[in-house]
Structures are given as C-alpha cells and as structure tokens.
Amino acid sequence: ADDMKTVIGVSIPSADHGWTGGLNYHAKVAAEDAEKRFPGLKVVVKAAADEGSQANDLEDFATVQKVNGLVVLPTNGDPLTAPIAEFKKKTGAFITVVDRGLTDKSIQDLYVAGDNPGMGRSAAAFFKAKLNGKGDIVVLRGIPTPIDTERFDAFTEGLKGTDIHVLANQFANWNRDDGFKVMQDFLTRFKHIDAVWAQDDDIAIGVLDAIKQAGRDKEMWVVGGGGMKEFIKKVMDGDAQVPTDVLYPPAMIEDAIYLTAMHFYTQAPVRGTYIVAAPVVTKDNAKEFYDPKSLY
Amino acid sequence: MSDAATTLGQTPPRPLLQRVDLRAAGPFLALVALAILGTIINSDFLEAGNLTNVVTRSAFIGMIAVGGTFVITAGGNDLSVGSMAAIVSGIMIVLMNWLAQEIGPTPWVVVIVIFAGLALGGLAGLLNGLVITLGKMEPFIVTLGFMGIYRSVLTYIANGGTLTLSGTMRTLYRPVFYDGALGIPYPVWVLAFVVALGAVVLYTTRFGRYCFAIGSNEEVARYSGIALNRVKTWTYILQGACVGVACDIYVPRLGSASSTSGLGWELEAITAVIVGGTALKGGYGRIGGSIVGALILTVIGNIMNLSSDVSVYLNGAVQGAIIIAAVFLQRGVGFKR
Amino acid sequence: MSDAATTLGQTPPRPLLQRVDLRAAGPFLALVALAILGTIINSDFLEAGNLTNVVTRSAFIGMIAVGGTFVITAGGNDLSVGSMAAIVSGIMIVLMNWLAQEIGPTPWVVVIVIFAGLALGGLAGLLNGLVITLGKMEPFIVTLGFMGIYRSVLTYIANGGTLTLSGTMRTLYRPVFYDGALGIPYPVWVLAFVVALGAVVLYTTRFGRYCFAIGSNEEVARYSGIALNRVKTWTYILQGACVGVACDIYVPRLGSASSTSGLGWELEAITAVIVGGTALKGGYGRIGGSIVGALILTVIGNIMNLSSDVSVYLNGAVQGAIIIAAVFLQRGVGFKR
Amino acid sequence: MADGTTGADAVLSVRGVSKSFGPVEVLHDVSLDLRAGEVHALVGENGAGKSTLTKIMSGYHPPSAGQVLLDGQPVALASGVDGERHGIVLLHQEFNLAEDLTIEESIFLGREWRRGPFLDKRRMRAHAAKLLADLHCRIPPTARIRSLSVSQKQMVEIAKATDHRARVLMMDEPTSVLTQDETDILFGLVAQLKRNGVALVFISHKLDEVKRIADRITVLRDGHLVATRPAAELGQDEIAQLMVGRPLHDLYPPKQPPAADAELLLTVHALGVPGRVFDAGFALRRGEILGFAGLIGAGRTELMEAIAGLRRREGGSVAAGAHRLAYLTEDRKAKGLLLQFPSRPNLTLSTLASFTRGPFISVPAEDAALDKAIKAFDLRIGSRDMQVGALSGGNQQKLLFAKVMETQPDIVIVDEPTRGVDIGTKQQIYHFIARLAAAGKGVIVVSSEMPELIGLCHRVLVMREGRIAGELAGESLNEEEIVRYATGLKGAA
Ligand SMILES: Nc1ncnc2c1ncn2[C@@H]1O[C@H](COP(=O)(O)OP(=O)(O)OP(=O)(O)O)[C@@H](O)[C@H]1O
Ligand SMILES: Nc1ncnc2c1ncn2[C@@H]1O[C@H](COP(=O)(O)OP(=O)(O)OP(=O)(O)O)[C@@H](O)[C@H]1O
Ligand SMILES: [Mg+2]
Ligand SMILES: [Mg+2]
C-alpha cells in the first residue's frame, strides 16, 4: 500500500572512531537502500555524540519526525533505557535495539545483539591456544566505557588459570594515534612481549607501526578486532604478525534496519533476539569476510 | 538626565542605554531568527511538544551557563563543569542506592539526594576556587586539571562501567524530570528559578557588582578593598552549585552516570555564555543572554533533527556555521562602529 | 627597577628582570622535575629511544603551540587547530593519491604535497583570521564554529570512514616521519626549525613586537598606527601554517586521516602554550615555554604508560593533578608575592 | 635638609620617611606635618617623589624607613583601604576606575549602600547624581567610565574622593586634566572642605594654582624635602627655582607667526563626528602653532581624532596632501603607552619600520633613539628595564611626547601635551614646539591651560558644543575672550 507512510528513525553514535565510522556508513547505505526497496518508507538517520544528545534525538523522533519504528544503537545501554522507554510510551513505535542491551529488556521488540563479552572471550581463547597457555602480553583498550570494560573483563576471565601474563593494560581510545603512542611506551618498558591484544583494528594499526619502528616485528603478533578490511586481508594473506581478527561488524546496523522495515512490510513475525555472528577470522575463512569495497 | 548641554557645555552623551540594550537584545534576535528558520524548514518546529522539548533540553546547559556567567564575568573560566556533572551524578546515584537500602526507598531519599547534589556541586566548586585563588594559578589550567580528575575519579568509582539507579529509586525520582506543573515540566520551572535567582544575585547584590568590577579591572577592585579571593571563590562555588542543580534533574532523566556523562558540557556552557553576550575577558555579563545562548545551541541541534536534507556527516559543519552566523547577526545589531 | 603595578604603579616593588627570567625558567624547571619523577618511576625513562619517542611525539602539538603562541600573545585564540589538522591531512592524502595516479608515484609528489599541506593550513588560518577581524567577532566563537566545520567536512569527504594513503605513496612518504639525520628523527629537526623560526619572528621582528603590543593593549596599538586587522590575521595564518607543517609529518606516521585525527589537539595546544608561561589574556608570550609545555604534556602521558602503579581508570586524574602541580611549581618559582 | 614639621596640632605626619623601590631610594628622610583646615601644596619636578610620598601617607605603600603618625600616634596603614578607614583619602594621579563600570558603580565601589541584601541602586544613583551636580558635571550616573573623556573621569574621581568625609584628603594633580572652569569648581569645594577642618594636600605643576590655594608649600627635589614655607613667603619664580635648582627664564619662546601666504599644510572642511562635532573647518599653515581651546566635552579631542583617522567621521573633508600627520593622545594610559613594557619598545612603537634592519628590529638603533629622547626631554626613567607603568606621571607624559615626535611629522597635533609635566620640562617642550614650527612644520595644540595657549600659539580656535565658536589672534588673544567664546557669551552657538 503506497498511501501508507512508514518512518523509521535510526539513532546511532556519531562517527568518533573507525568502528562507529563504519556504523554510520552502513546505516546510511542501508537507509537509502531500504527506502528504494520498500515504497513509502522513509528512514531518518541521526548520529549523537553522547547519551544526552541521543536522548534528545529520540525526543525529536517522537515529536517532529513522528516515526513508527525505531532502530537504536545506544551509546550506552543503561542511561538510554529510560529515554527509550519514554519514547515507547509516547509513540508506541516498534523498537529495535542493536548491540548494547538495555537494563529493561521488555521495552524492545527486537534485539540485534552484538556480543561484547563474547568478543573478549573469543580473543582470550585464541591467545590461549596460540601461546600454548604461556607468555607475556600487553593489552590496549578503548575508551573507559562499559563496552570496553565488558570486553576487557571477559578477556581476563578467559585467561584465568593459564600462564599468560597481562604485563600491562592501557587505554588507547580506539584511535590509531594513541595506539601508536601507547605501544611505543610499552615497547620501551617491556623488553619481551609475545603478543598484543589491541581489541580494535584502529588501535592495532598504530600498534603495528610502533612495532615496525622499533624493529621488533619478529618478536610478537597482534590481535585487533572489528573486522576492518585491511586486517581481514592481512589474515587472508597469512601475515605472521596478524594471525587473526575478531569480527564485530558494524554492518549489523544494516540487518537491524532491514529487519525493522520487514516488520512493517511483510507478514513475517519479526521479534525476539537476532544474534549477529561474531566469529574469529582465520586464514582459512578470511575470504568469506573480505569485502574490498567495504568502507571499514 | 541625558539631554542637552548645560553649565559646563557637556554635549549630550551618545544614547548609551540604547547601545547597551542592543547588545543585550542581540542574542534574542538571533534566537528569533533561528526560530523562523526552524519553522520554515519544518512547521512542526512550533508545536508545543517540540518547544517544550527544546526548553527542557536546554535546562542543563542553561543552568550551568548561569553559573558560568558569574565565573566569566569575574574574569575566570571553568572547564571542569562537564566532568563535575559526571562525578556529582555518580555520587548522587551511589548515595541514593545506599540510602534506599539503609532507610528504605522513600521519597525522603530523593529529597536528601537532591540537596546532596547541590552541596556536592558547591563543594567541587569550592575546591576549584580555592586552588585557583590560593595557588594564584590560571583558572584555565586548574579547571582543566580538575576536568581530568573529576571524570577519572568517576570512572574509577564506576569501575569503568555505568552507575545505575536501582529500580525503585528510579521510579520515585523519575517524575522530577518527566513530570511537571501547570503543563510545564519541572526542569523548566527549575531553570526559570535558577535564572531568576542568578539575575537577582548578579544585578542587585554587592557580590554581583564585585564580579563585574573584578572582571573589569582586578587592581582597581583590590584597591577598593574588595576581597578578591573570596569573591572569585564564590563565583566557582556558585558555578558548582548550578552544576549540582543541573545534576538534580539530569540524574532522573537517564538514571545513570558513566564516564561519558556530561562530556563536552564545558564547551557548550562557555559557548552559551559568550553567544549570550558576556565578554570572555570579563567585566560584562548577561544572565538572560546566557540562557538565550543555551537555547540557541539547543535549537540549532533541534533544527538539524527537523530537517533531513543534510548529510549526517555535515551536521557539525552546519552547526558551526549557524553559531558563527548567529553571533555575527547579533554583533551586527549591537556594535555598529 | 621594579614590578610595576600594572594599573597604578602602587604595588610594592619586585625586581623585574629577575621575575621575567624566573617566569621564563619556570616551565623548564617543571619539566626537569617531571623528568626526575619519570626516572624514579622507571629508569627506562632516560633511554635514548624513549627520549627520542617523547620529543618526536611532542612535535605535532609543539609546532601547533608555536603558532598558538602568536595568536594568544596577540590576544586571540584558536580552537579550530585540531579539526584543521584533520582536514588538512585528509586533503593531503586525497591529493597525494590523486597525483600518484596522474603523474605517477614519484618523490616529487611528496614534495608537492608537503608544500600543499603548508599552504592549506595557511589558507584555513587566513579564513579564520578574516572572519574574526572583518566580522569583528570573538575569536572563541569563530574558531569554535570552524572547529565544527573543518572536522565535519573531513568526515564528509571520508564518508565517515578513514582516508588512507595508497601503498606506494605510503612507502615513499614514510621516511619523513620515521627516518632522520645525524641520529635525530626528521620530525625533531622540523620541530627545532619551526621553534627557531617562531622565536626569531616573535622576538626580533616588527610583526612579533606588534603581537605583544596588540595583546597588551589594543587601543594603544591602534593609536600607534598598527594595522590591527592585518597583524591579527597574520597570527592566524601563522597558526594555520604551523598546523600545516604538523600535518606534513603527521600524515607519514600512520598514512591516514579520519574524523578522529587531531581530536582534542586544540585543548592540548592551548594548554602547552599556557603551561609554557604565555598569558592567556595576551601581551606576554614565550615560544620556548610553549615547546616545553608540549614536552611536559607528552612526558606526563609517557610516565603514565611507563608506570603500573595507578589504576588505568585514574590516568586522567593523575594527569590532571600533575598539570596543576607543574604549573604550581613554576608559578611558585616565578611569582612569589 | 629642611623638614616640614611644626610640632603642634598635626593631623597626619611623617617622620624620617624613606622609600626604596628595589635598590633605588626615591624618597630620603622626609618629615612633614599636615594640619586640619590647611591646604598643603607639594611641588617638585617630575619624579621628585610627590606621588610616592602621598601613597605612603595614605597607606598604599609602606615606608622603607620612618614613621607615619596619625594624631601624633604611630600608625601602620596596611593598605589604601585601611587608610580610608582612618579617614585618609588619596585622589590618585592615575585613574583608579574600572572601565566597564558605570559612574555610580565606581563611586560606590567597595562601600555600596544596601537595603536588606540588595543594592539600593536608586539611592546610590541619586547620590551620585548629586555629587556630580555639586561639581556642575552633568553626566548621567549610569554612563560607563569607558565612554568618558579624561577630564570627566577626573571629575568622577573627585566626586568619589570627596564623598568619603575624609579627615585628610590628598589630591595628586587633580587639575592636570581640568579646564579653568572645572578647576574653579574644585577650588570652591576645597575651600569648603577647609572650613570643615579637613587637612588637604594639593599637588600640581601649575604654580599659579598653587599660589592661589595653598597655605603652606613643600618643595621636593630628587626625593629630598628642600623647603616647607608658608605660601605667602614664596613667589612663583622662587618656587620654580627651588624645584629645578636653577632660575627659570622665558617659559615661552618668542612668537614667530608664519607669513600670511605660507603654504597650507592641512585643510579641514565641514568635518563632523556623529553626535560630537559638527561642521568644523579650519586651515593650518606651514610654521604655524594653532591652539584649540574649549571646555570639557567641547569636542576638541574628537575632532582631532577624526582628523587623524582614529575615529569615524561624517561628511566633510580633510586635506593634508602628502604631509605626515601625528597625533598625541590626551589619554596616555589607555591609548598612549603600553604600561607593562619598558620605555624602549614604547618609544619606537609607532615608528618601528625605521628601526628595522632587513626584517629584524635593531635594538641598538632603538637604544640610540632612547638615549636621544632621554636627553631631549629630560626623561628620568631610572633603569631601562623598568616598566613604563612605574614611571612618574610626568615622565610617562614626556615619553609619550617623545614617541610621537619619533614619527618626524610635518603636521603634529598634540592633545594636552604638558599634562602633569613639571615647569622646567614644560619650558623644554614649548621651545621644542616652537623649533618645530620654525622648521616649517605645522603644530596644533589642544590644551585646557589657557596661559599655555596664549603664550605659545599664533592663533587659537575656541570650540563649544562640537562647533568652532570663534578665532582669536594677536591682541584679542587673552583669557577673557577665550572664556567668552567657550561659554557661549560670544559667537555662534
Ligand atoms: N612602583 C614603582 N616602582 C619603581 N619605581 C617607582 C615606582 N613608583 C615610583 N617610582 C619611582 O619613584 C620616583 C618618584 O616617583 P613619583 O611618582 O613619586 O614622582 P612624582 O613626584 O609624583 O612625579 P610626577 O610629577 O611626574 O608625577 C620616580 O623615579 C619613579 O620612577
Ligand atoms: N555616550 C557618551 N556618554 C558620555 N560621554 C561620552 C559619550 N561619548 C563620548 N563621550 C565623551 O565626551 C567627551 C567629549 O569631549 P572631548 O574629549 O572631545 O572634548 P574636549 O574638548 O577634548 O574636552 P576634554 O578632552 O577636556 O574633555 C569625549 O571625550 C567622549 O569620550
Ligand atoms: Mg606624581
Ligand atoms: Mg580632550
């Protein structure tokens, strides 16, 4: 029915590092594509710098854009629970939550789940296997936020009972420059490092450059995270320094947008939890995940 | 009083009052222009619901900007307000959860915590003020330092995660942000009260006058027997108290605090104050202007959301351009040379 | 032979020369104290490799702070430098990739792009300067606006992602950051050159003298026949050019630019300038101090990474506290009252 | 050395007071008594220590040695505010006003009247208006200090100082920026205070004023008290000789008016400044010294600033050909000198281009210029590194004069050129101006000192309410005629 006008609001964090940059890109692409595919559909994408402005965007979705469906990737799950509940109360719209869980799960109609602790666990499992349960590693973390803490805690938990020592961990703000600086200092401080968990591909890029500069490429390998195409390529090519990457695709927002649109345009029941696969990329399966055209 | 020449042949002073009025009116005109722009882009802009949202949303920055007006008028600066908001909110939440356990989740807990927020803010301000005045240091540096300290301590308390209000307290406290009286949300009432109080203090008390004097010329103020350190410290305490009140209505909105709470508020608050016509170098301050400045910033964000013509990536560019244009507009009106 | 009371000539005397010297020496002493602290915490601090890293790392903020010293000395302020670095880097990368395709990946492309970086920075500075002087607007507001504009435009160009140098260009350009002469990395040479040039311009030329005069008292400068707008605009052009040079060595480091490039550099640069002893309100500027300020900031970060005693969550707090302490130390030395 | 003590019934005294700034002692062992109901004049060359002495007596400076006695008892005044609490009020030589405040705010700063917790603005405003009215000064109390001329600022300072109900009131060159009329008003006020038993100190370089008002006169030279005598015993020449240490002849150089057909250097036609100056026209010839007289706010400063291109003008034209024009501002603190900087950069600021070698400033060349200026204008700057703000008022003025002369102008406009300058240096400046004119330059002198205009100028224009009301030269150039035009008794209004 083309007289029916459906508006889906998409609220995501603004592009303040590589991963969110990819997220913004995929949201934009999916929005345009979905509008083409579903006649009468309008998708409005808004990016917010912090939880406060994301709450503002939700209010505006309700008041002025009058959306029927909401796809939200909360900057932070806890504080956005209340504004999303408020939004639901006001509009009765269909709500899809992506990646970061709300405190009150009853608000959401659909949950497209990324798995932050899972990311830490997979990485830990990989380290355990590759190092044979013994070695010295350093960890570079993101920004002090709940997501980062969940990943880090799961990672340390996963290493419990092994002889793998985390020599130090430090924030590198999901940022190449900081990855470079922190790694430089770790290299000064530790004369022997077996491996690095950089948690994020942006950080890993800086880390690799720092290692190269110090001429210690042979000594250690690096695990990033996210699924940036350069990294998948390196894994695919069998780069000894980059044995793996833990996938955490920002493209999950696309699935969320399509699923939400389908709720309005098809009879299929779209509800419940939809888990985005977050597999470990290895030399063998890398081809499946490599998309040279991807922006991230 | 201001007319024609007399005994000593003083020529009439240029319409001084008029000039001052224009300077004060500038921000209002810019706000009106923005409102017209908003209405053109999307007529929903003028809907009561939207306007209420906009004003409610301006409450946090608005209140902080009231405090900032004192600090800046007196020649200081406070970069720590955003982090201060984070730590005050965090401690309020911890306190509330603890009290709810100790004495049960009663409305009294809410009342106690509201006052605690005010006190905590004031205390943090006092700390800023004392270090600045007793240490004889540049406010920029001191408050920059505390900006790092406050946020970091919150992250530590929250263990890198989020501090969240327990369910019942959440329900009890929630209305403070979401409900209202006479059809006007409480945050707007609180904002109005803070603005009125701020205006009274700045314009009609000795303390307010001393802020102007110190900001204009510290030496003169000293030679007039004004206790510089005390007055300056009080501006920071006021600033802190305003942050505390902002937290009182911020906490029930999101019910939680994390290391990203209040991020960037310092820049927004200073921008609101300056857009409102207060002189960055001190000596001239406008409470009303600061609020209008906060509204202008919110309206810009709101307009960005009302239109879908601009690529999300260019949001920042459009906002930047509008801020410059708004200030240019008001300067054009106020300061003809 | 006295400190003169700025306004009234009434405060008790203080040996002027001595004070100025101490004021200039303060930041150096703070740096030395930090270095001692660093060595105590981890003796690796004094390793040649680490010291080289620290100085190289300070190059970006250091150069930008040199430009900032001019702007701030002349009573202005530039909040746009971080975003400017992002957009200049971005355009340099796009240009380099394009040229590599058009005329082939030769070293000439690197040379062209290096000059393009300088020119782009200067141009952005010119834009800042013209809007500020011709629009008669508060530099804070104008550069805040451009801060949003520049970064946003980069995000748009990069489509929200990252702009990356093509492989061959990366290899050609890489040595500019990673290699060196006489055992000293090129970035350090460039930094030294920029600092020396900055010091010569600020202390020994007419333009430099005018910066001090304008920052000290704009009216006096105007009545002395100084072309205020021209001089002020030039300070922003210089600031932009410094950002351009910083980009020239920033781009080869990681070979990419994204919306996070240069994030927060404005605050770091201003902090470096102020920690270095330049007066935030203008009229007194120290090039050497600004560099030392930049070094102090880097050393603080370095020390945090070299020690393991502090919870990572408290990093920010320790950094904040050290900045305050460093400034207190130098003020304590320089400004005994 | 002589001392100024009398023993009996002194309200405020100093005994053996010395003062050093760093290694330099600027006051040496001065003793002095101030008596109730008496005007005590302090005179001396620029930098003799007059201001420093009053600052010590009022608590702004602690003495390095010696004592301050109040009613015969030693007091240690902690600050100026402390002094005011004891009833000792100092009217500073330099303004002590914050530019952003209004007149009312300035007058009451630090001692505001309140009703409950609130400022009683209505009452304060009314009181401020009354104080101004007492001084025949009709500026609204809500006007900002920034918008006032220097003379108006001075009147505000006087209003503020006299409102303190002081026992001792010290006025440091209150009349240097006042015209004859305002000076008369001030003297009326002084007479009244005297009757009320206030002890007054009066500092001035205008010796006729000193003679007129003082009961006793103390002369300072190089920080030493040279003499304290009843005013009646001293003539002006004698005072001058005591001050300078040598007899003074020929204060004004002989007049050499230009030929009637001398080349026109500057022609101003129908010039206006919005709200301040209307339809001003005149011409200046080579070799001419043209004076401008008028009362406060007559618009002389605005007219000159408009001619110099420092102020927006409205209509009219200014034709100066290719001649270089320089303007010496009346407001040395706000517009003339960078107070935080030493003398050298101040001297060369407007002519820096001629002190550069290649792109660089030549410090030796600047130093040489400073040496020359020190000689030419008898500058006493102590150390060369001393900030200009610490110079004595007169020396600041001389430095400013030297700075403007550095531009080697063909046309020079000097606005209140001898403000606060001692009589010996005045003579030097007058002769300097005459030499300029003799060398074929054109000089415009704006001054509120009528003797100066009469003694120096070939021709004087009188301004009133923004218009040129009349022209005087030769025989008709005398005080009565000037006053007649200035007050509107004569000429077009
Ligand atoms: N704060 C200060 N620091 C250093 N020297 C000072 C200071 N104040 C005054 N002096 C010096 O003390 C001497 C006396 O200055 P003072 O201002 O008392 O002179 P004065 O008699 O008032 O001169 P004038 O007639 O020019 O006002 C001068 O040489 C002056 O440079
Ligand atoms: N809006 C205003 N309100 C009050 N005063 C003003 C205003 N605008 C200007 N004035 C001041 O009034 C003064 C008018 O006179 P001006 O100084 O030109 O006269 P003058 O003849 O040079 O006399 P003098 O310099 O002795 O005051 C100006 O200096 C100006 O600063
Ligand atoms: Mg004096
Ligand atoms: Mg005048």
PDB file of C-alpha atoms in Angstrom, chain B residues 125-199:
ATOM      1  CA  GLY B 125      33.342  24.498  43.024  1.00  0.00           C
ATOM      2  CA  LEU B 126      34.879  25.480  46.323  1.00  0.00           C
ATOM      3  CA  LEU B 127      37.791  23.182  45.580  1.00  0.00           C
ATOM      4  CA  ASN B 128      38.286  24.765  42.143  1.00  0.00           C
ATOM      5  CA  GLY B 129      38.046  28.231  43.615  1.00  0.00           C
ATOM      6  CA  LEU B 130      40.470  27.612  46.449  1.00  0.00           C
ATOM      7  CA  VAL B 131      43.122  26.084  44.242  1.00  0.00           C
ATOM      8  CA  ILE B 132      42.807  28.945  41.765  1.00  0.00           C
ATOM      9  CA  THR B 133      42.894  31.757  44.288  1.00  0.00           C
ATOM     10  CA  LEU B 134      45.257  30.375  46.890  1.00  0.00           C
ATOM     11  CA  GLY B 135      47.530  28.820  44.277  1.00  0.00           C
ATOM     12  CA  LYS B 136      47.426  32.033  42.237  1.00  0.00           C
ATOM     13  CA  MET B 137      47.075  29.970  39.109  1.00  0.00           C
ATOM     14  CA  GLU B 138      45.452  30.486  35.743  1.00  0.00           C
ATOM     15  CA  PRO B 139      41.833  29.226  36.035  1.00  0.00           C
ATOM     16  CA  PHE B 140      42.206  27.612  32.627  1.00  0.00           C
ATOM     17  CA  ILE B 141      44.910  25.285  33.874  1.00  0.00           C
ATOM     18  CA  VAL B 142      43.364  24.491  37.232  1.00  0.00           C
ATOM     19  CA  THR B 143      39.941  23.672  35.886  1.00  0.00           C
ATOM     20  CA  LEU B 144      41.482  21.717  33.027  1.00  0.00           C
ATOM     21  CA  GLY B 145      43.257  19.654  35.632  1.00  0.00           C
ATOM     22  CA  PHE B 146      40.071  19.108  37.597  1.00  0.00           C
ATOM     23  CA  MET B 147      38.273  18.243  34.402  1.00  0.00           C
ATOM     24  CA  GLY B 148      40.570  15.234  34.169  1.00  0.00           C
ATOM     25  CA  ILE B 149      40.426  14.496  37.858  1.00  0.00           C
ATOM     26  CA  TYR B 150      36.657  14.529  38.333  1.00  0.00           C
ATOM     27  CA  ARG B 151      35.935  12.386  35.296  1.00  0.00           C
ATOM     28  CA  SER B 152      38.660   9.959  36.124  1.00  0.00           C
ATOM     29  CA  VAL B 153      37.507   9.514  39.678  1.00  0.00           C
ATOM     30  CA  LEU B 154      34.019   8.782  38.425  1.00  0.00           C
ATOM     31  CA  THR B 155      35.369   6.163  36.029  1.00  0.00           C
ATOM     32  CA  TYR B 156      37.199   4.655  38.953  1.00  0.00           C
ATOM     33  CA  ILE B 157      34.127   4.590  41.171  1.00  0.00           C
ATOM     34  CA  ALA B 158      32.111   3.069  38.337  1.00  0.00           C
ATOM     35  CA  ASN B 159      34.919   0.637  37.610  1.00  0.00           C
ATOM     36  CA  GLY B 160      34.925   1.696  34.006  1.00  0.00           C
ATOM     37  CA  GLY B 161      31.227   0.999  33.642  1.00  0.00           C
ATOM     38  CA  THR B 162      27.972   2.682  34.468  1.00  0.00           C
ATOM     39  CA  LEU B 163      26.447   3.582  37.809  1.00  0.00           C
ATOM     40  CA  THR B 164      22.717   2.986  37.679  1.00  0.00           C
ATOM     41  CA  LEU B 165      19.851   3.865  39.984  1.00  0.00           C
ATOM     42  CA  SER B 166      18.115   0.905  41.499  1.00  0.00           C
ATOM     43  CA  GLY B 167      14.638   0.190  40.104  1.00  0.00           C
ATOM     44  CA  THR B 168      12.501   1.604  42.879  1.00  0.00           C
ATOM     45  CA  MET B 169      14.518   4.744  43.330  1.00  0.00           C
ATOM     46  CA  ARG B 170      14.371   5.208  39.603  1.00  0.00           C
ATOM     47  CA  THR B 171      10.581   5.162  39.761  1.00  0.00           C
ATOM     48  CA  LEU B 172      10.482   7.545  42.679  1.00  0.00           C
ATOM     49  CA  TYR B 173      12.930  10.028  41.207  1.00  0.00           C
ATOM     50  CA  ARG B 174      11.756   9.829  37.598  1.00  0.00           C
ATOM     51  CA  PRO B 175       8.914  12.379  37.849  1.00  0.00           C
ATOM     52  CA  VAL B 176      11.349  15.120  38.741  1.00  0.00           C
ATOM     53  CA  PHE B 177      12.451  15.196  35.151  1.00  0.00           C
ATOM     54  CA  TYR B 178       9.469  13.843  33.279  1.00  0.00           C
ATOM     55  CA  ASP B 179       6.506  15.416  35.097  1.00  0.00           C
ATOM     56  CA  GLY B 180       5.553  18.997  35.585  1.00  0.00           C
ATOM     57  CA  ALA B 181       3.144  21.521  36.999  1.00  0.00           C
ATOM     58  CA  LEU B 182       0.682  23.724  35.144  1.00  0.00           C
ATOM     59  CA  GLY B 183       1.606  21.930  31.962  1.00  0.00           C
ATOM     60  CA  ILE B 184       5.224  22.946  32.257  1.00  0.00           C
ATOM     61  CA  PRO B 185       7.862  20.331  33.035  1.00  0.00           C
ATOM     62  CA  TYR B 186       9.682  20.656  36.329  1.00  0.00           C
ATOM     63  CA  PRO B 187      13.070  21.138  34.664  1.00  0.00           C
ATOM     64  CA  VAL B 188      11.736  24.285  33.052  1.00  0.00           C
ATOM     65  CA  TRP B 189      10.497  25.542  36.397  1.00  0.00           C
ATOM     66  CA  VAL B 190      13.841  24.845  37.963  1.00  0.00           C
ATOM     67  CA  LEU B 191      15.609  26.562  35.095  1.00  0.00           C
ATOM     68  CA  ALA B 192      13.396  29.597  35.460  1.00  0.00           C
ATOM     69  CA  PHE B 193      14.090  29.690  39.165  1.00  0.00           C
ATOM     70  CA  VAL B 194      17.850  29.404  38.701  1.00  0.00           C
ATOM     71  CA  VAL B 195      17.835  32.116  36.056  1.00  0.00           C
ATOM     72  CA  ALA B 196      15.765  34.454  38.175  1.00  0.00           C
ATOM     73  CA  LEU B 197      17.950  33.859  41.195  1.00  0.00           C
ATOM     74  CA  GLY B 198      21.081  34.281  39.106  1.00  0.00           C
ATOM     75  CA  ALA B 199      19.828  37.548  37.666  1.00  0.00           C
TER      76      ALA B 199
END
